[in-house]
Short mmCIF file of C-alpha atoms in Angstrom, two decimals:
data_model
loop_
_atom_site.label_atom_id
_atom_site.label_comp_id
_atom_site.label_asym_id
_atom_site.label_seq_id
_atom_site.Cartn_x
_atom_site.Cartn_y
_atom_site.Cartn_z
CA MET A 1 154.00 -1.04 48.77
CA ALA A 2 152.84 -4.43 50.10
CA TRP A 3 150.68 -2.69 52.69
CA LEU A 4 148.76 -0.68 50.02
CA VAL A 5 147.99 -4.34 48.07
CA LEU A 6 146.83 -5.69 51.42
CA LEU A 7 144.29 -2.84 52.30
CA GLY A 8 142.87 -3.15 48.78
CA ALA A 9 142.33 -6.79 49.27
CA LEU A 10 140.72 -6.13 52.39
CA LEU A 11 138.54 -3.68 51.15
CA CYS A 12 137.11 -5.84 48.49
CA MET A 13 136.41 -8.95 50.55
CA PRO A 14 133.26 -7.47 52.02
CA ARG A 15 131.75 -6.46 48.61
CA VAL A 16 132.44 -9.77 46.97
CA GLY A 17 130.98 -11.54 50.11
CA VAL A 18 127.87 -9.41 50.17
CA GLY A 19 127.20 -9.89 46.43
CA SER A 20 127.68 -13.65 46.63
CA LEU A 21 124.70 -13.43 48.86
CA GLY A 22 122.50 -11.53 46.44
CA SER A 23 123.08 -7.96 47.29
CA GLU A 24 121.73 -5.21 44.80
CA GLY A 25 123.74 -4.66 41.77
CA PHE A 26 125.36 -8.09 41.77
CA LEU A 27 124.02 -11.77 41.17
CA PRO A 28 120.13 -11.34 40.83
CA SER A 29 118.35 -13.18 43.53
CA ALA A 30 115.57 -15.70 42.90
CA PRO A 31 111.89 -14.16 42.30
CA HIS A 32 109.95 -14.24 45.74
CA ASN A 33 107.58 -17.44 45.91
CA CYS A 34 108.24 -18.72 42.47
CA PRO A 35 107.67 -22.38 42.33
CA TYR A 36 110.33 -24.80 42.03
CA ARG A 37 111.45 -25.54 38.21
CA CYS A 38 108.88 -23.14 37.15
CA VAL A 39 109.54 -19.94 35.20
CA CYS A 40 108.75 -16.47 36.55
CA ALA A 41 109.38 -13.40 34.53
CA ALA A 42 107.71 -10.17 35.75
CA ASP A 43 103.80 -11.02 35.82
CA LEU A 44 104.43 -14.32 33.78
CA LEU A 45 104.39 -17.64 35.61
CA SER A 46 105.05 -20.69 33.43
CA CYS A 47 104.76 -24.35 34.75
CA ALA A 48 104.21 -26.07 31.51
CA GLY A 49 105.47 -29.37 30.68
CA LEU A 50 106.85 -30.46 34.10
CA GLY A 51 104.55 -33.32 34.90
CA LEU A 52 102.89 -31.52 37.65
CA GLN A 53 99.88 -33.94 39.26
CA ASP A 54 98.80 -30.98 41.49
CA VAL A 55 99.01 -27.13 41.53
CA PRO A 56 101.83 -25.51 43.36
CA ALA A 57 101.23 -24.63 46.78
CA ALA A 58 103.01 -21.27 46.67
CA LEU A 59 102.14 -19.11 43.67
CA PRO A 60 103.43 -15.35 43.25
CA ALA A 61 100.66 -12.67 43.82
CA ALA A 62 102.30 -10.66 40.86
CA ALA A 63 101.15 -13.26 38.04
CA ALA A 64 98.82 -12.00 35.65
CA ASP A 65 99.41 -15.00 33.13
CA LEU A 66 99.53 -18.75 34.50
CA ASP A 67 100.42 -21.32 32.37
CA LEU A 68 99.92 -25.00 33.50
CA SER A 69 99.64 -26.75 30.20
CA HIS A 70 100.99 -30.00 29.30
CA ASN A 71 100.85 -31.59 32.85
CA ALA A 72 98.96 -34.29 34.84
CA LEU A 73 96.65 -32.27 36.57
CA GLN A 74 93.34 -34.31 37.67
CA ARG A 75 91.54 -31.94 40.22
CA LEU A 76 91.67 -28.20 41.15
CA ARG A 77 91.10 -27.20 44.64
CA PRO A 78 88.20 -24.41 45.48
CA GLY A 79 89.65 -21.21 46.21
CA TRP A 80 93.27 -21.94 44.64
CA LEU A 81 93.25 -18.66 42.89
CA ALA A 82 92.60 -16.35 46.00
CA PRO A 83 96.36 -15.09 45.90
CA LEU A 84 96.21 -14.23 42.26
CA SER A 85 93.98 -11.01 42.52
CA ARG A 86 96.03 -9.80 39.03
CA LEU A 87 95.44 -12.93 37.15
CA ARG A 88 94.26 -12.31 33.38
CA ALA A 89 94.97 -15.74 31.66
CA LEU A 90 94.96 -19.09 32.71
CA ARG A 91 96.30 -22.04 30.76
CA LEU A 92 95.11 -25.45 31.84
CA GLY A 93 95.05 -27.19 28.48
CA HIS A 94 96.64 -30.62 27.96
CA ASN A 95 95.92 -31.99 31.49
CA GLU A 96 93.72 -34.76 32.92
CA LEU A 97 90.68 -32.67 34.46
CA VAL A 98 87.80 -34.73 34.42
CA VAL A 99 85.43 -32.43 36.41
CA LEU A 100 85.75 -28.87 37.63
CA GLY A 101 83.60 -28.52 40.63
CA GLN A 102 81.97 -25.53 42.67
CA GLY A 103 84.20 -22.74 43.76
CA VAL A 104 87.17 -23.62 41.60
CA PHE A 105 87.04 -19.93 39.80
CA THR A 106 85.44 -18.08 42.50
CA ASN A 107 88.43 -15.58 42.95
CA ALA A 108 89.09 -15.15 39.45
CA SER A 109 86.72 -11.83 38.88
CA GLY A 110 89.14 -10.55 36.47
CA LEU A 111 90.15 -13.47 34.22
CA ARG A 112 89.86 -12.89 30.47
CA LEU A 113 91.11 -16.25 29.03
CA LEU A 114 90.68 -19.49 30.21
CA ASP A 115 92.05 -22.63 28.49
CA LEU A 116 90.48 -25.77 29.39
CA SER A 117 91.28 -27.74 26.22
CA SER A 118 92.57 -31.16 25.52
CA ASN A 119 91.38 -32.52 29.02
CA ALA A 120 88.86 -35.22 29.92
CA LEU A 121 85.85 -33.30 30.96
CA ARG A 122 82.65 -34.91 30.58
CA ALA A 123 80.06 -32.47 31.87
CA LEU A 124 79.71 -28.71 32.75
CA GLY A 125 77.60 -28.04 35.88
CA ARG A 126 75.41 -24.95 36.95
CA HIS A 127 78.21 -23.74 39.42
CA ASP A 128 81.46 -24.75 37.52
CA LEU A 129 82.07 -21.43 36.06
CA GLU A 130 80.86 -19.27 38.68
CA GLY A 131 83.05 -16.09 39.18
CA LEU A 132 84.23 -15.48 35.63
CA GLY A 133 82.15 -12.34 34.87
CA ALA A 134 84.98 -10.63 33.01
CA LEU A 135 85.60 -13.89 30.69
CA GLU A 136 86.06 -13.00 27.22
CA ARG A 137 87.43 -16.20 25.77
CA LEU A 138 86.80 -19.81 26.82
CA LEU A 139 88.31 -22.77 25.32
CA LEU A 140 86.67 -26.46 26.03
CA PHE A 141 87.48 -28.06 22.43
CA ASN A 142 89.07 -31.49 22.45
CA ASN A 143 87.25 -32.96 25.48
CA ARG A 144 84.57 -35.53 26.27
CA LEU A 145 81.62 -33.07 26.95
CA ALA A 146 78.44 -34.95 26.48
CA HIS A 147 76.30 -32.80 28.87
CA LEU A 148 75.84 -29.11 29.42
CA ASP A 149 73.72 -27.95 32.18
CA GLU A 150 70.83 -25.54 31.17
CA HIS A 151 72.68 -22.53 32.99
CA ALA A 152 76.31 -23.77 32.62
CA PHE A 153 77.30 -20.50 31.06
CA HIS A 154 75.00 -18.23 33.30
CA GLY A 155 76.92 -15.08 34.27
CA LEU A 156 79.36 -14.90 31.56
CA GLY A 157 78.09 -11.95 30.32
CA ALA A 158 81.42 -10.69 28.58
CA LEU A 159 81.97 -13.70 26.70
CA SER A 160 82.56 -13.20 23.11
CA ARG A 161 84.31 -16.41 21.91
CA LEU A 162 83.16 -19.94 23.10
CA TYR A 163 84.93 -22.92 21.56
CA LEU A 164 83.27 -26.29 22.16
CA GLY A 165 84.43 -28.33 18.97
CA CYS A 166 85.71 -32.02 18.99
CA ASN A 167 83.58 -33.10 21.85
CA GLU A 168 80.37 -35.33 22.27
CA LEU A 169 77.43 -33.14 22.28
CA SER A 170 74.41 -34.66 20.82
CA SER A 171 72.17 -31.29 21.39
CA PHE A 172 72.55 -27.98 22.27
CA SER A 173 69.97 -25.19 23.16
CA PHE A 174 70.06 -22.15 20.85
CA ASP A 175 67.21 -20.55 22.32
CA HIS A 176 69.03 -19.40 25.62
CA LEU A 177 72.50 -21.03 24.86
CA HIS A 178 72.65 -22.51 28.34
CA GLY A 179 72.35 -19.08 30.14
CA LEU A 180 74.84 -17.41 27.88
CA GLY A 181 73.74 -13.98 26.50
CA THR A 182 74.14 -12.97 22.85
CA THR A 183 75.10 -9.54 23.51
CA HIS A 184 78.88 -10.08 23.11
CA LEU A 185 79.27 -13.38 21.66
CA ARG A 186 80.91 -13.55 18.25
CA THR A 187 82.23 -17.07 18.01
CA LEU A 188 80.46 -20.34 18.91
CA ASP A 189 82.24 -23.30 17.80
CA LEU A 190 80.22 -26.65 17.82
CA SER A 191 82.06 -28.40 15.19
CA SER A 192 83.09 -32.18 15.16
CA ASN A 193 80.32 -33.03 17.84
CA ARG A 194 77.27 -35.37 17.26
CA LEU A 195 74.81 -32.78 16.74
CA GLY A 196 71.79 -34.72 15.20
CA ARG A 197 69.10 -32.45 16.13
CA ILE A 198 69.04 -28.63 15.52
CA PRO A 199 65.99 -26.43 16.12
CA VAL A 200 66.09 -24.33 12.84
CA PRO A 201 63.88 -21.51 13.81
CA ASP A 202 66.11 -20.75 16.89
CA LEU A 203 68.99 -20.86 14.26
CA ALA A 204 67.47 -18.49 12.13
CA ALA A 205 66.53 -15.99 15.00
CA LEU A 206 70.26 -15.43 16.08
CA PRO A 207 71.83 -12.16 15.57
CA ALA A 208 73.58 -11.87 12.06
CA PHE A 209 77.14 -11.47 14.04
CA LEU A 210 76.82 -14.56 15.58
CA LYS A 211 75.67 -16.50 12.45
CA ASN A 212 78.66 -15.46 10.94
CA GLY A 213 80.93 -17.25 13.89
CA LEU A 214 78.56 -20.15 14.39
CA TYR A 215 80.57 -23.16 13.24
CA LEU A 216 78.32 -26.37 12.79
CA HIS A 217 80.32 -28.48 10.21
CA ASN A 218 81.37 -31.97 10.71
CA ASN A 219 78.20 -32.82 12.52
CA PRO A 220 75.49 -35.72 11.64
CA LEU A 221 73.12 -32.96 10.83
CA PRO A 222 69.70 -34.27 9.41
CA CYS A 223 68.76 -33.63 5.85
CA ASP A 224 66.07 -31.35 6.59
CA CYS A 225 64.66 -29.21 3.82
CA ARG A 226 64.44 -26.11 6.12
CA LEU A 227 67.92 -26.56 7.40
CA TYR A 228 69.20 -27.02 3.92
CA HIS A 229 67.52 -23.87 2.78
CA LEU A 230 68.96 -21.79 5.59
CA LEU A 231 72.40 -22.94 5.43
CA GLN A 232 72.24 -22.48 1.53
CA ARG A 233 71.12 -19.04 2.23
CA TRP A 234 74.01 -18.40 4.87
CA HIS A 235 76.32 -19.73 2.08
CA GLN A 236 75.20 -17.45 -0.67
CA ARG A 237 75.49 -14.39 1.90
CA GLY A 238 78.92 -15.27 2.28
CA LEU A 239 79.00 -16.20 6.09
CA SER A 240 82.62 -17.26 6.96
CA ALA A 241 81.29 -20.12 9.05
CA VAL A 242 79.68 -21.82 6.25
CA SER A 243 81.66 -20.71 3.26
CA ASP A 244 84.90 -21.52 4.75
CA PHE A 245 83.91 -25.19 5.80
CA ALA A 246 81.31 -25.49 2.96
CA ARG A 247 82.50 -29.08 2.11
CA GLU A 248 82.55 -30.16 5.74
CA TYR A 249 78.95 -29.80 6.09
CA MET A 250 77.20 -33.12 5.86
CA CYS A 251 73.83 -34.54 6.67
CA LEU A 252 72.16 -38.14 7.04
CA ALA A 253 69.87 -39.07 4.43
CA PHE A 254 68.63 -42.10 5.79
CA LYS A 255 69.52 -41.59 9.56
CA VAL A 256 72.19 -44.07 9.23
CA PRO A 257 76.23 -43.19 9.43
CA THR A 258 76.88 -44.59 6.18
CA SER A 259 74.21 -42.33 4.25
CA ARG A 260 76.36 -39.02 4.94
CA VAL A 261 75.86 -36.70 2.06
CA ARG A 262 77.50 -33.10 1.40
CA PHE A 263 75.01 -30.23 1.85
CA PHE A 264 76.34 -27.95 -0.96
CA GLU A 265 77.50 -30.96 -3.36
CA HIS A 266 74.61 -33.36 -3.54
CA SER A 267 71.62 -31.26 -4.11
CA ARG A 268 69.67 -34.12 -5.67
CA VAL A 269 68.89 -35.26 -2.18
CA PHE A 270 66.86 -32.01 -1.62
CA GLU A 271 65.20 -31.57 -5.29
CA ASN A 272 61.76 -32.20 -3.42
CA CYS A 273 62.16 -29.51 -1.03
CA SER A 274 59.82 -26.50 -1.52
CA ALA A 275 61.40 -23.02 -1.03
CA ALA A 276 58.20 -22.08 0.49
CA LEU A 277 59.31 -24.07 3.75
CA ALA A 278 62.27 -21.26 3.89
CA GLN A 279 60.19 -18.40 3.74
CA GLY A 280 59.67 -16.59 7.11
CA LEU A 281 62.40 -18.46 8.67
CA GLU A 282 64.63 -15.32 8.72
CA GLN A 283 63.46 -11.75 8.75
CA PRO A 284 65.48 -9.91 6.03
CA GLU A 285 67.76 -7.17 6.96
CA VAL A 286 66.48 -3.83 6.20
CA GLN A 287 68.61 -1.71 3.82
CA LEU A 288 68.93 2.06 4.46
CA HIS A 289 70.75 4.58 2.46
CA VAL A 290 71.53 7.56 4.35
CA GLN A 291 73.45 10.76 3.18
CA MET A 292 76.48 11.80 5.19
CA GLY A 293 75.78 14.55 7.64
CA ARG A 294 71.95 13.59 8.01
CA SER A 295 70.34 12.41 10.81
CA LEU A 296 68.95 8.78 11.17
CA ARG A 297 66.58 7.02 13.76
CA LEU A 298 66.04 3.02 13.95
CA HIS A 299 63.35 1.39 15.74
CA CYS A 300 63.51 -2.16 17.25
CA ASN A 301 60.40 -3.72 15.92
CA THR A 302 59.49 -7.09 17.76
CA SER A 303 56.42 -9.32 17.76
CA ALA A 304 55.55 -8.14 21.58
CA PRO A 305 56.69 -5.43 23.80
CA ALA A 306 60.21 -5.91 24.97
CA VAL A 307 61.32 -5.49 28.38
CA ARG A 308 65.30 -4.80 27.56
CA ILE A 309 66.56 -3.55 24.33
CA ALA A 310 70.20 -3.35 23.34
CA TRP A 311 71.89 -2.62 20.05
CA VAL A 312 75.40 -3.79 18.69
CA SER A 313 77.01 -1.39 16.05
CA PRO A 314 78.95 -2.38 12.94
CA GLN A 315 82.00 -1.93 15.28
CA HIS A 316 80.45 -4.71 17.76
CA GLU A 317 80.29 -2.10 20.46
CA LEU A 318 77.35 -3.09 22.58
CA LEU A 319 74.95 0.20 22.79
CA VAL A 320 72.60 0.63 25.75
CA ALA A 321 71.31 4.12 27.18
CA PRO A 322 72.59 6.64 27.08
CA GLY A 323 74.61 5.49 23.65
CA SER A 324 78.01 5.09 22.54
CA ARG A 325 81.35 5.96 24.07
CA ASP A 326 82.02 8.49 21.61
CA GLY A 327 78.69 10.10 22.05
CA SER A 328 77.73 9.69 18.26
CA ILE A 329 74.97 7.23 18.93
CA ALA A 330 72.19 7.72 21.28
CA VAL A 331 69.84 5.09 22.72
CA LEU A 332 66.47 6.77 23.57
CA ALA A 333 64.12 5.72 26.29
CA ASP A 334 61.61 3.74 23.98
CA GLY A 335 64.67 1.75 22.87
CA SER A 336 65.17 3.25 19.54
CA LEU A 337 68.80 4.39 18.28
CA ALA A 338 69.29 8.06 17.05
CA ILE A 339 72.44 9.43 15.22
CA SER A 340 72.21 13.08 14.51
CA ASN A 341 74.92 13.18 12.33
CA VAL A 342 75.87 10.32 10.07
CA GLN A 343 79.58 9.73 9.26
CA PRO A 344 81.22 6.81 7.40
CA GLN A 345 82.12 4.96 10.61
CA HIS A 346 78.37 4.31 11.01
CA GLU A 347 78.17 2.44 7.76
CA GLY A 348 77.53 -1.44 8.53
CA VAL A 349 75.05 -3.80 10.20
CA PHE A 350 73.05 -2.55 13.36
CA VAL A 351 71.57 -5.21 15.39
CA CYS A 352 68.87 -4.73 17.71
CA LEU A 353 68.54 -7.57 20.81
CA ALA A 354 65.10 -7.45 22.59
CA ALA A 355 64.22 -9.64 25.57
CA GLY A 356 61.17 -9.74 27.38
CA PRO A 357 58.46 -12.29 29.13
CA ARG A 358 56.15 -12.26 26.41
CA LEU A 359 58.72 -13.12 23.57
CA HIS A 360 59.12 -16.69 22.79
CA HIS A 361 63.04 -15.96 22.55
CA ASN A 362 65.26 -13.39 22.38
CA GLN A 363 64.30 -11.40 19.13
CA THR A 364 66.72 -9.57 16.74
CA HIS A 365 66.15 -6.98 14.19
CA GLU A 366 68.91 -6.01 11.65
CA TYR A 367 69.41 -2.64 9.70
CA ASN A 368 72.10 -2.47 7.00
CA VAL A 369 73.01 0.99 6.72
CA SER A 370 74.92 2.53 3.79
CA VAL A 371 76.28 5.70 3.97
CA HIS A 372 76.83 8.18 0.70
CA PHE A 373 78.69 11.18 0.21
CA PRO A 374 76.36 14.34 -0.88
CA HIS A 375 76.61 15.08 -4.61
CA PRO A 376 77.67 18.67 -5.50
CA GLU A 377 74.77 20.59 -7.13
CA PRO A 378 75.48 21.30 -10.69
CA GLU A 379 76.03 25.25 -11.44
CA ALA A 380 73.20 26.55 -13.42
CA PHE A 381 73.69 26.88 -17.24
CA ASN A 382 73.85 30.73 -18.22
CA THR A 383 72.56 30.73 -21.46
CA GLY A 384 72.89 34.51 -22.09
CA PHE A 385 76.62 34.50 -21.19
CA THR A 386 77.39 31.61 -23.81
CA THR A 387 75.32 33.46 -26.62
CA LEU A 388 77.25 36.69 -26.09
CA LEU A 389 80.66 34.92 -25.77
CA GLY A 390 79.64 33.12 -29.01
CA CYS A 391 78.60 36.39 -30.87
CA ALA A 392 81.84 37.94 -29.63
CA VAL A 393 84.03 35.13 -31.12
CA GLY A 394 82.10 35.10 -34.39
CA LEU A 395 82.71 38.95 -34.74
CA VAL A 396 86.26 38.63 -34.06
CA LEU A 397 86.61 36.08 -36.80
CA VAL A 398 84.94 38.08 -39.25
CA LEU A 399 86.99 40.94 -38.89
CA LEU A 400 90.26 38.73 -39.14
CA TYR A 401 88.83 37.39 -42.47
CA LEU A 402 88.02 40.89 -43.70
CA PHE A 403 91.05 43.03 -42.50
CA ALA A 404 93.87 40.48 -42.18
CA PRO A 405 95.96 40.52 -45.29
CA PRO A 406 96.47 37.24 -47.16
CA CYS A 407 100.04 35.43 -47.42
CA PRO A 408 100.73 36.78 -50.99
CA GLY A 409 100.09 40.22 -50.26
CA CYS A 410 102.28 39.82 -47.04
CA ARG A 411 104.98 38.55 -49.22
CA ARG A 412 105.00 41.38 -51.81
CA CYS A 413 104.84 43.97 -48.67
CA TYR A 414 107.83 42.14 -47.43
CA ARG A 415 109.78 42.35 -50.48
CA ARG A 416 109.11 46.13 -50.88
CA THR A 417 110.15 47.28 -47.23
CA CYS A 418 113.32 44.86 -47.29
CA HIS A 419 114.61 45.81 -50.73
CA CYS A 420 118.08 46.30 -49.56
CA ARG A 421 118.46 42.64 -48.81
CA ARG A 422 117.62 40.02 -51.06
CA TRP A 423 118.36 36.39 -50.52
CA PRO A 424 118.77 33.84 -53.33
CA ARG A 425 115.85 31.70 -53.42
CA ALA A 426 115.74 28.21 -55.00
CA PRO A 427 112.52 27.71 -57.35
CA SER A 428 110.02 25.63 -55.28
CA PRO A 429 109.15 22.00 -56.51
CA LEU A 430 105.84 23.11 -57.45
CA GLN A 431 106.92 25.71 -59.82
CA GLU A 432 109.39 23.47 -61.37
CA LEU A 433 106.85 20.86 -61.64
CA SER A 434 104.62 23.39 -63.77
CA ALA A 435 107.44 24.55 -65.84
CA GLN A 436 108.38 20.93 -66.78
CA SER A 437 104.75 20.02 -67.28
CA SER A 438 104.32 23.08 -69.81
CA VAL A 439 107.17 22.06 -71.94
CA LEU A 440 106.24 18.36 -72.01
CA SER A 441 102.76 19.23 -72.97
CA THR A 442 103.77 21.31 -76.08
CA PRO A 443 103.05 19.51 -79.30
CA PRO A 444 106.13 18.02 -81.40
CA ASP A 445 105.58 20.44 -84.20
CA VAL A 446 105.81 23.60 -82.32
CA PRO A 447 109.22 24.87 -81.40
CA SER A 448 110.04 24.38 -77.59
CA ARG A 449 109.83 27.42 -75.48
CA LYS A 450 109.73 28.50 -71.82
CA ALA A 451 106.58 28.34 -70.29
CA SER A 452 105.00 31.64 -69.78
CA VAL A 453 105.16 33.13 -66.52
CA HIS A 454 101.61 34.53 -66.96
CA LYS A 455 99.73 30.97 -67.05
CA HIS A 456 97.03 30.53 -65.00
CA VAL A 457 96.42 26.86 -65.14
CA VAL A 458 98.68 23.89 -66.31
CA PHE A 459 97.37 20.32 -67.11
CA LEU A 460 99.51 17.97 -66.61
CA GLU A 461 99.66 15.05 -68.94
CA PRO A 462 100.53 11.44 -67.39
CA GLY A 463 102.68 8.79 -68.91
CA ARG A 464 101.67 6.85 -72.35
CA ARG A 465 101.41 3.87 -70.73
CA GLY A 466 98.98 4.73 -68.01
CA LEU A 467 96.51 6.38 -70.24
CA ASN A 468 95.17 3.23 -72.19
CA GLY A 469 93.78 5.32 -74.97
CA ARG A 470 92.02 7.52 -72.67
CA VAL A 471 91.31 11.28 -73.85
CA GLN A 472 93.30 13.72 -71.98
CA LEU A 473 93.86 17.44 -71.43
CA ALA A 474 96.60 19.26 -73.62
CA GLY A 475 98.55 22.19 -72.04
CA ALA A 476 96.69 25.42 -72.70
CA GLU A 477 99.14 28.47 -72.44
CA ASP A 478 96.75 31.09 -72.49
CA PHE A 479 93.60 29.14 -71.39
CA ASP A 480 91.21 31.46 -69.60
CA LEU A 481 89.35 29.84 -66.72
CA TYR A 482 86.26 31.70 -67.59
CA ASN A 483 86.21 30.68 -71.37
CA PRO A 484 86.72 27.21 -71.72
CA VAL A 485 85.95 27.23 -75.34
CA GLY A 486 89.60 26.98 -76.69
CA LEU A 487 90.25 23.76 -74.58
CA ARG A 488 91.49 21.04 -76.96
CA LEU A 489 91.11 17.52 -76.44
CA LYS A 490 93.97 15.28 -77.29
CA ALA A 491 94.14 11.56 -77.58
CA GLY A 492 96.60 9.72 -75.23
CA SER A 493 98.13 8.15 -78.14
CA GLU A 494 99.54 11.28 -79.63
CA SER A 495 100.74 12.78 -76.63
CA ALA A 496 104.51 12.84 -75.61
CA SER A 497 105.47 10.61 -72.42
CA SER A 498 105.39 12.53 -69.51
CA THR A 499 106.86 11.85 -65.78
CA GLY A 500 104.28 14.20 -64.11
CA SER A 501 101.10 12.93 -62.65
CA GLU A 502 97.46 13.80 -63.23
CA GLY A 503 95.98 16.52 -61.41
CA LEU A 504 95.71 20.32 -61.55
CA VAL A 505 98.35 22.42 -60.06
CA MET A 506 97.69 26.02 -59.25
CA THR A 507 100.86 28.43 -59.79
#
């Protein structure tokens, strides 16, 4: 028995030894190339909050989301992202980066999110953001940016959200957006800067979807009449970037910091502004009402021939030739947009974006399309059929009136046929009231007698107190309805008291 226990122990020793070395099925081995003190989980690499002053030398190639935030990074080496071919999100916020430099993001062609917020960046150069052709969100808020190169965002054609708030920018070119295209851009945050001069015509020429995401609040804007009317119109239209931060839109009345007034609360400053100055700033959107199932064609009208024309659908899809992804919208060779079968998903604002050398800046044209369901046509009113139906109903009613037996006849017929079964029937209250009224109506000097069954009409006498000396009708036993000569009037004071009410009762 002892040798069996020894044999089992010898068999288990190799397995325990191999397991302790990280064999498969036992203690997990450390991820390959995971930096010291960092966390690696599948395609996630987090080195946040470690106080790093430089980027780790070895980074796992499988990382798709790299978090280096809340450290003390001061510089980034050119080409440091070359091993990370799968990188989609890079978080560098809350560091001490002062400059970026050329070639820092050269190998990040697949990057979608870049967070550079809360650093110490003072300027963006022409080549600082090269290689980020697929970037969609760029976070640069809470830095010290005071200068942007004219083409700082050149090449970021897919960018949809740009956050530049809480910086030191004193000017921003809305004409070309520093090389940034407006085909995909939906959010442009310039709040909490030092913008004191804004070209109003360039603001008015922006596409509608970008106006809705243009944040300019908490800036020392000038109290300009045209800017006031433009922002007032955006506020009335309900653009979220203005309506959500209406109290934070301020302007300088006398070009000194102490003369700040709120745009939408101190209208007295703009009392002398003429509304004619705001006319022509914005081209109003064209309102179109289309029935579902019909065809629709939209033309991009510009002040000069355009070289490049693109459309943006209500679902924020960029439309270029040949058309939309689902094939329901086509972009023709002349730049116009055609929809052969209008459906509810086509409702909304279509924006045309036109660019060309003869255009002062990229021009836009907006169409607000409303889709209506077709109304069912009412059926023709057939007067001949309704006339025939009315005549038939009238004929049936006449026949019923002529040949249908009345109720008294029915009761007499019922008594004849059912003479073998007679049920005791109590007199109706109406008959009792008639008999009592007949007796009460009899003069005192005449002997009381039963009310004759063959009476036609009985006149009820009210009580003595309720008459007040009025003339009332006395009971006439054999009163003939066609010979009212025998009707005798009787003073209310001579009549006996009666409990019946005034009125005519048919028996």
